[in-house]
Amino acid sequence: MASTEHQQTLPQAGPSAARSRLRTFRFPVLLVAMFAVMTVIAGINQLVSPVPVLALPVGVGLAVAAIVAYRRLSRAVELRSDVPELDKADRRPRLRRGTLLGLGLFTGLMALIAVFGGWQAVSWGSIGGALGAAGMMASVAVAEELLFRGVLFRIMEERLGTVISLVVSMLVFGATHLVNANATLWGVLSIALTGGVMLAAAYVATRSLWLPIGLHFAWNFTHTGIFGVSLSGSDSPVEGLLNVTLSGPSALTGGVFGPEASLLALVVCLVPTIALLRRAKRTGQIKSRTRSS
């Protein structure tokens, strides 16, 4: 009987040990897996982008698929019973707030550029182009937030604390834009300081990915889908509700990288970033670095 009982417990020990080892390497496993998801999404978006009627549903479908993949990977690799950063109860209100904030911020940026004479020409674009951009930007925003805030920042913060993790994730987020066709050193640094810090602050303040997802989506969609301006130095053709041509010094318009490299973008993003970080500090969401014993 003793031998039989021993044999019966062996199969249970194997999978448990394997899962424990998998959790030990959760950071590289999740990082590679979500980077692969982001790469696949980028490839599919490139294929469907010329056909707006496909770009919208495909983009939304890819966004949903990325969230499902993140949830399942989090449970399988990290052995978590739930994924609080994607709590369904928070989804609608925080997506709505993030979307309104992103829309307002980028519209404000473009208005400031116009006030200082940065608009050379403006013409009507197309509704179809705007709808296609909405689908693409939904999948891009979701994939990047799951990778950079959901995996990179969240797991690093557990050991390194909020401040160090914010700096590291900011630099990595900016560096990924170096591959864009018209990337400049200042443009990459600017997007790291604006998007990288602001989006991380949105996560820290709420401990939810829904607010940064909504903010990221609306910023990108307003950029391309409404104003029709190239995004983050990309040379991909852009068609939105409007086609705005910018002209003037790079400090004003962002030059070939686009408005995100404008000095005005730093000013526009500074206010919500400070407000979010102050809220995080007030509610005790700023974590200290873990000291190893």
CSV table of C-alpha atoms in Angstrom, one decimal:
chain,number,residue,atom,x,y,z
A,1,MET,CA,0.0,0.0,0.0
A,2,ALA,CA,2.8,2.4,0.9
A,3,SER,CA,4.4,1.8,-2.5
A,4,THR,CA,1.1,2.4,-4.3
A,5,GLU,CA,0.5,5.7,-2.5
A,6,HIS,CA,4.0,6.8,-3.4
A,7,GLN,CA,3.4,6.1,-7.0
A,8,GLN,CA,0.1,7.9,-7.0
A,9,THR,CA,1.7,11.2,-5.7
A,10,LEU,CA,4.6,11.2,-8.3
A,11,PRO,CA,2.5,12.5,-11.2
A,12,GLN,CA,1.3,15.4,-9.1
A,13,ALA,CA,4.8,16.5,-8.2
A,14,GLY,CA,6.1,16.7,-11.8
A,15,PRO,CA,3.6,19.3,-13.2
A,16,SER,CA,3.7,21.3,-10.0
A,17,ALA,CA,7.5,21.6,-10.1
A,18,ALA,CA,7.5,22.5,-13.7
A,19,ARG,CA,4.9,25.2,-13.2
A,20,SER,CA,7.0,26.5,-10.2
A,21,ARG,CA,10.1,26.7,-12.4
A,22,LEU,CA,8.1,28.5,-15.1
A,23,ARG,CA,6.9,31.1,-12.7
A,24,THR,CA,10.6,31.7,-11.6
A,25,PHE,CA,11.3,32.8,-15.2
A,26,ARG,CA,8.0,34.6,-15.7
A,27,PHE,CA,9.6,37.9,-16.7
A,28,PRO,CA,11.5,36.7,-19.8
A,29,VAL,CA,8.7,34.2,-20.7
A,30,LEU,CA,6.0,36.9,-20.6
A,31,LEU,CA,8.2,39.5,-22.2
A,32,VAL,CA,9.0,37.3,-25.2
A,33,ALA,CA,5.4,36.0,-25.5
A,34,MET,CA,3.8,39.5,-25.5
A,35,PHE,CA,6.5,40.8,-27.8
A,36,ALA,CA,5.6,38.0,-30.2
A,37,VAL,CA,1.9,39.0,-29.9
A,38,MET,CA,2.8,42.6,-30.6
A,39,THR,CA,4.9,41.6,-33.6
A,40,VAL,CA,2.1,39.4,-35.1
A,41,ILE,CA,-0.4,42.3,-34.6
A,42,ALA,CA,1.9,44.7,-36.4
A,43,GLY,CA,2.3,42.3,-39.3
A,44,ILE,CA,-1.5,41.7,-39.7
A,45,ASN,CA,-2.2,45.4,-39.4
A,46,GLN,CA,0.2,46.1,-42.2
A,47,LEU,CA,-1.6,43.5,-44.4
A,48,VAL,CA,-5.1,44.9,-43.8
A,49,SER,CA,-4.3,48.6,-43.6
A,50,PRO,CA,-4.9,49.3,-47.3
A,51,VAL,CA,-8.5,48.1,-46.9
A,52,PRO,CA,-10.3,50.2,-44.2
A,53,VAL,CA,-13.4,48.0,-44.2
A,54,LEU,CA,-11.1,45.2,-42.9
A,55,ALA,CA,-8.8,47.3,-40.8
A,56,LEU,CA,-11.5,48.2,-38.2
A,57,PRO,CA,-12.9,44.8,-37.4
A,58,VAL,CA,-9.5,43.0,-37.7
A,59,GLY,CA,-7.9,45.6,-35.4
A,60,VAL,CA,-10.6,45.3,-32.8
A,61,GLY,CA,-10.4,41.5,-33.0
A,62,LEU,CA,-6.6,41.6,-32.5
A,63,ALA,CA,-7.0,43.8,-29.5
A,64,VAL,CA,-9.4,41.4,-27.9
A,65,ALA,CA,-7.2,38.4,-28.8
A,66,ALA,CA,-4.2,40.2,-27.2
A,67,ILE,CA,-6.1,40.7,-23.9
A,68,VAL,CA,-7.2,37.1,-23.9
A,69,ALA,CA,-3.6,35.9,-24.5
A,70,TYR,CA,-2.3,38.2,-21.7
A,71,ARG,CA,-4.9,36.8,-19.2
A,72,ARG,CA,-4.2,33.2,-20.0
A,73,LEU,CA,-0.4,33.7,-19.9
A,74,SER,CA,-0.7,35.5,-16.6
A,75,ARG,CA,-2.6,32.6,-15.1
A,76,ALA,CA,-0.5,29.9,-16.6
A,77,VAL,CA,3.0,31.4,-16.1
A,78,GLU,CA,2.5,33.5,-12.9
A,79,LEU,CA,0.0,31.1,-11.4
A,80,ARG,CA,-2.4,34.0,-10.6
A,81,SER,CA,-6.0,33.2,-10.0
A,82,ASP,CA,-7.1,36.6,-11.3
A,83,VAL,CA,-5.6,39.5,-13.3
A,84,PRO,CA,-6.5,42.7,-11.3
A,85,GLU,CA,-4.9,45.1,-13.8
A,86,LEU,CA,-7.5,43.9,-16.3
A,87,ASP,CA,-10.5,43.9,-13.9
A,88,LYS,CA,-13.7,43.9,-16.0
A,89,ALA,CA,-15.5,46.1,-13.4
A,90,ASP,CA,-13.0,48.9,-14.2
A,91,ARG,CA,-13.0,48.5,-18.0
A,92,ARG,CA,-15.7,50.9,-19.2
A,93,PRO,CA,-15.2,53.9,-16.9
A,94,ARG,CA,-11.4,53.8,-17.2
A,95,LEU,CA,-11.4,53.2,-20.9
A,96,ARG,CA,-13.8,56.2,-21.3
A,97,ARG,CA,-11.7,58.5,-19.1
A,98,GLY,CA,-8.5,57.5,-20.8
A,99,THR,CA,-10.1,58.0,-24.3
A,100,LEU,CA,-11.4,61.5,-23.4
A,101,LEU,CA,-8.0,62.4,-21.9
A,102,GLY,CA,-6.0,61.3,-24.9
A,103,LEU,CA,-8.4,63.0,-27.3
A,104,GLY,CA,-8.3,66.2,-25.4
A,105,LEU,CA,-4.5,66.2,-25.0
A,106,PHE,CA,-3.6,65.6,-28.6
A,107,THR,CA,-6.3,68.0,-29.8
A,108,GLY,CA,-4.9,70.6,-27.4
A,109,LEU,CA,-1.4,70.0,-28.8
A,110,MET,CA,-2.5,70.5,-32.4
A,111,ALA,CA,-4.4,73.6,-31.4
A,112,LEU,CA,-1.3,75.1,-29.9
A,113,ILE,CA,0.8,74.2,-33.0
A,114,ALA,CA,-1.9,76.0,-35.1
A,115,VAL,CA,-1.8,79.1,-32.8
A,116,PHE,CA,1.9,79.4,-33.3
A,117,GLY,CA,1.6,79.1,-37.1
A,118,GLY,CA,2.6,75.4,-37.5
A,119,TRP,CA,-0.3,74.5,-39.8
A,120,GLN,CA,0.7,74.9,-43.5
A,121,ALA,CA,-2.4,73.4,-45.1
A,122,VAL,CA,-5.5,71.4,-44.1
A,123,SER,CA,-8.0,69.5,-46.3
A,124,TRP,CA,-10.7,66.9,-45.8
A,125,GLY,CA,-9.7,63.2,-45.6
A,126,SER,CA,-12.1,60.3,-45.5
A,127,ILE,CA,-14.3,58.6,-43.0
A,128,GLY,CA,-13.2,55.2,-44.1
A,129,GLY,CA,-9.6,56.1,-43.4
A,130,ALA,CA,-10.5,57.2,-39.9
A,131,LEU,CA,-12.4,54.0,-39.2
A,132,GLY,CA,-9.5,51.9,-40.4
A,133,ALA,CA,-7.1,53.9,-38.2
A,134,ALA,CA,-9.4,53.3,-35.2
A,135,GLY,CA,-9.1,49.5,-35.6
A,136,MET,CA,-5.3,49.6,-36.1
A,137,MET,CA,-4.7,52.0,-33.2
A,138,ALA,CA,-6.9,49.9,-30.9
A,139,SER,CA,-4.8,46.8,-31.5
A,140,VAL,CA,-1.5,48.8,-31.3
A,141,ALA,CA,-2.5,50.5,-28.0
A,142,VAL,CA,-3.6,47.3,-26.4
A,143,ALA,CA,-0.5,45.3,-27.4
A,144,GLU,CA,1.9,48.0,-26.4
A,145,GLU,CA,0.3,48.6,-23.0
A,146,LEU,CA,0.1,44.9,-22.2
A,147,LEU,CA,3.8,44.5,-23.0
A,148,PHE,CA,5.3,47.8,-21.6
A,149,ARG,CA,3.1,48.4,-18.6
A,150,GLY,CA,1.5,45.0,-18.0
A,151,VAL,CA,4.7,43.0,-18.2
A,152,LEU,CA,7.8,45.2,-18.2
A,153,PHE,CA,6.8,47.9,-15.7
A,154,ARG,CA,4.6,45.8,-13.4
A,155,ILE,CA,7.1,43.0,-12.8
A,156,MET,CA,10.1,45.2,-12.6
A,157,GLU,CA,8.3,47.4,-10.1
A,158,GLU,CA,7.9,44.5,-7.7
A,159,ARG,CA,11.7,44.3,-7.2
A,160,LEU,CA,13.0,47.8,-8.3
A,161,GLY,CA,10.2,50.0,-7.1
A,162,THR,CA,8.2,52.6,-8.9
A,163,VAL,CA,10.8,55.2,-9.7
A,164,ILE,CA,13.5,53.0,-11.2
A,165,SER,CA,11.0,50.9,-13.1
A,166,LEU,CA,9.4,54.1,-14.5
A,167,VAL,CA,12.8,55.3,-15.8
A,168,VAL,CA,13.8,51.9,-17.3
A,169,SER,CA,10.4,51.3,-19.0
A,170,MET,CA,10.4,54.9,-20.3
A,171,LEU,CA,13.8,54.4,-22.0
A,172,VAL,CA,12.8,51.0,-23.4
A,173,PHE,CA,9.5,52.4,-24.7
A,174,GLY,CA,11.3,55.2,-26.4
A,175,ALA,CA,14.0,53.0,-27.8
A,176,THR,CA,11.5,50.8,-29.6
A,177,HIS,CA,10.6,53.8,-31.8
A,178,LEU,CA,14.2,54.0,-33.1
A,179,VAL,CA,13.3,51.5,-35.8
A,180,ASN,CA,10.7,53.9,-37.3
A,181,ALA,CA,11.7,55.3,-40.7
A,182,ASN,CA,12.1,58.9,-39.7
A,183,ALA,CA,13.2,58.4,-36.1
A,184,THR,CA,15.4,61.0,-34.6
A,185,LEU,CA,17.2,61.0,-31.3
A,186,TRP,CA,15.2,63.9,-29.9
A,187,GLY,CA,11.9,62.3,-31.2
A,188,VAL,CA,12.7,59.1,-29.4
A,189,LEU,CA,13.6,60.9,-26.2
A,190,SER,CA,10.5,63.0,-26.5
A,191,ILE,CA,8.1,60.1,-26.9
A,192,ALA,CA,9.9,58.4,-24.0
A,193,LEU,CA,9.3,61.5,-21.8
A,194,THR,CA,5.8,62.1,-22.9
A,195,GLY,CA,4.2,58.7,-23.7
A,196,GLY,CA,6.4,56.5,-21.7
A,197,VAL,CA,6.1,58.4,-18.4
A,198,MET,CA,2.5,59.5,-18.8
A,199,LEU,CA,1.2,56.0,-19.6
A,200,ALA,CA,3.2,54.5,-16.8
A,201,ALA,CA,1.8,57.2,-14.4
A,202,ALA,CA,-1.7,56.3,-15.6
A,203,TYR,CA,-1.1,52.7,-14.6
A,204,VAL,CA,0.5,53.5,-11.2
A,205,ALA,CA,-2.3,55.9,-10.3
A,206,THR,CA,-5.0,53.3,-11.0
A,207,ARG,CA,-3.2,50.0,-10.9
A,208,SER,CA,-5.3,49.2,-14.0
A,209,LEU,CA,-4.3,48.9,-17.6
A,210,TRP,CA,-7.6,50.2,-18.9
A,211,LEU,CA,-6.8,53.9,-18.3
A,212,PRO,CA,-3.4,53.8,-20.2
A,213,ILE,CA,-5.0,51.7,-22.9
A,214,GLY,CA,-7.7,54.2,-23.5
A,215,LEU,CA,-5.3,57.1,-23.3
A,216,HIS,CA,-2.8,55.5,-25.7
A,217,PHE,CA,-5.5,54.6,-28.1
A,218,ALA,CA,-7.1,58.0,-28.2
A,219,TRP,CA,-3.7,59.8,-28.5
A,220,ASN,CA,-2.8,57.7,-31.5
A,221,PHE,CA,-6.2,57.7,-33.1
A,222,THR,CA,-6.6,61.5,-32.8
A,223,HIS,CA,-3.0,61.8,-34.3
A,224,THR,CA,-3.8,59.7,-37.4
A,225,GLY,CA,-7.5,59.1,-37.6
A,226,ILE,CA,-8.6,62.7,-37.0
A,227,PHE,CA,-5.7,65.0,-38.0
A,228,GLY,CA,-4.1,62.6,-40.5
A,229,VAL,CA,-0.5,63.3,-39.3
A,230,SER,CA,2.2,60.6,-39.5
A,231,LEU,CA,2.7,58.8,-36.2
A,232,SER,CA,6.1,58.6,-34.3
A,233,GLY,CA,8.3,59.0,-37.4
A,234,SER,CA,6.5,56.3,-39.4
A,235,ASP,CA,6.5,56.6,-43.2
A,236,SER,CA,3.3,54.6,-43.6
A,237,PRO,CA,0.6,56.6,-45.5
A,238,VAL,CA,-1.9,58.2,-43.2
A,239,GLU,CA,-5.5,59.1,-44.0
A,240,GLY,CA,-7.8,60.5,-41.4
A,241,LEU,CA,-10.9,62.8,-41.2
A,242,LEU,CA,-8.5,65.7,-41.9
A,243,ASN,CA,-5.2,65.9,-43.7
A,244,VAL,CA,-3.1,68.4,-41.9
A,245,THR,CA,0.3,69.4,-43.2
A,246,LEU,CA,2.7,71.0,-40.7
A,247,SER,CA,5.4,73.4,-41.5
A,248,GLY,CA,7.8,75.3,-39.3
A,249,PRO,CA,10.7,74.8,-36.9
A,250,SER,CA,11.1,71.2,-35.5
A,251,ALA,CA,10.7,72.6,-31.9
A,252,LEU,CA,7.2,73.6,-32.9
A,253,THR,CA,6.0,70.8,-35.3
A,254,GLY,CA,8.3,68.0,-34.4
A,255,GLY,CA,9.9,67.9,-37.8
A,256,VAL,CA,9.9,64.5,-39.7
A,257,PHE,CA,9.2,62.6,-36.5
A,258,GLY,CA,5.8,64.4,-36.1
A,259,PRO,CA,4.1,66.4,-33.3
A,260,GLU,CA,5.2,64.0,-30.6
A,261,ALA,CA,8.7,65.5,-31.0
A,262,SER,CA,7.4,69.0,-30.5
A,263,LEU,CA,8.4,70.9,-27.4
A,264,LEU,CA,4.7,71.7,-27.0
A,265,ALA,CA,4.1,67.9,-26.6
A,266,LEU,CA,6.2,67.9,-23.4
A,267,VAL,CA,4.3,70.8,-22.0
A,268,VAL,CA,0.9,69.3,-22.9
A,269,CYS,CA,1.8,65.9,-21.3
A,270,LEU,CA,3.5,67.3,-18.3
A,271,VAL,CA,0.3,68.4,-16.6
A,272,PRO,CA,-1.6,65.1,-16.5
A,273,THR,CA,1.6,63.2,-15.7
A,274,ILE,CA,2.3,65.3,-12.6
A,275,ALA,CA,-1.4,65.0,-11.6
A,276,LEU,CA,-1.4,61.2,-12.0
A,277,LEU,CA,1.9,60.8,-10.1
A,278,ARG,CA,0.6,63.1,-7.3
A,279,ARG,CA,-2.5,61.0,-7.0
A,280,ALA,CA,-0.5,57.8,-6.9
A,281,LYS,CA,1.6,59.2,-4.1
A,282,ARG,CA,-1.4,60.4,-2.2
A,283,THR,CA,-3.1,57.0,-2.4
A,284,GLY,CA,0.1,55.1,-1.5
A,285,GLN,CA,0.7,53.6,-4.9
A,286,ILE,CA,4.3,54.5,-5.2
A,287,LYS,CA,6.3,51.4,-4.3
A,288,SER,CA,9.8,51.3,-2.8
A,289,ARG,CA,12.7,49.2,-4.0
A,290,THR,CA,12.8,45.7,-2.4
A,291,ARG,CA,16.0,45.1,-0.4
A,292,SER,CA,17.4,41.7,-0.8
A,293,SER,CA,18.2,40.0,2.5
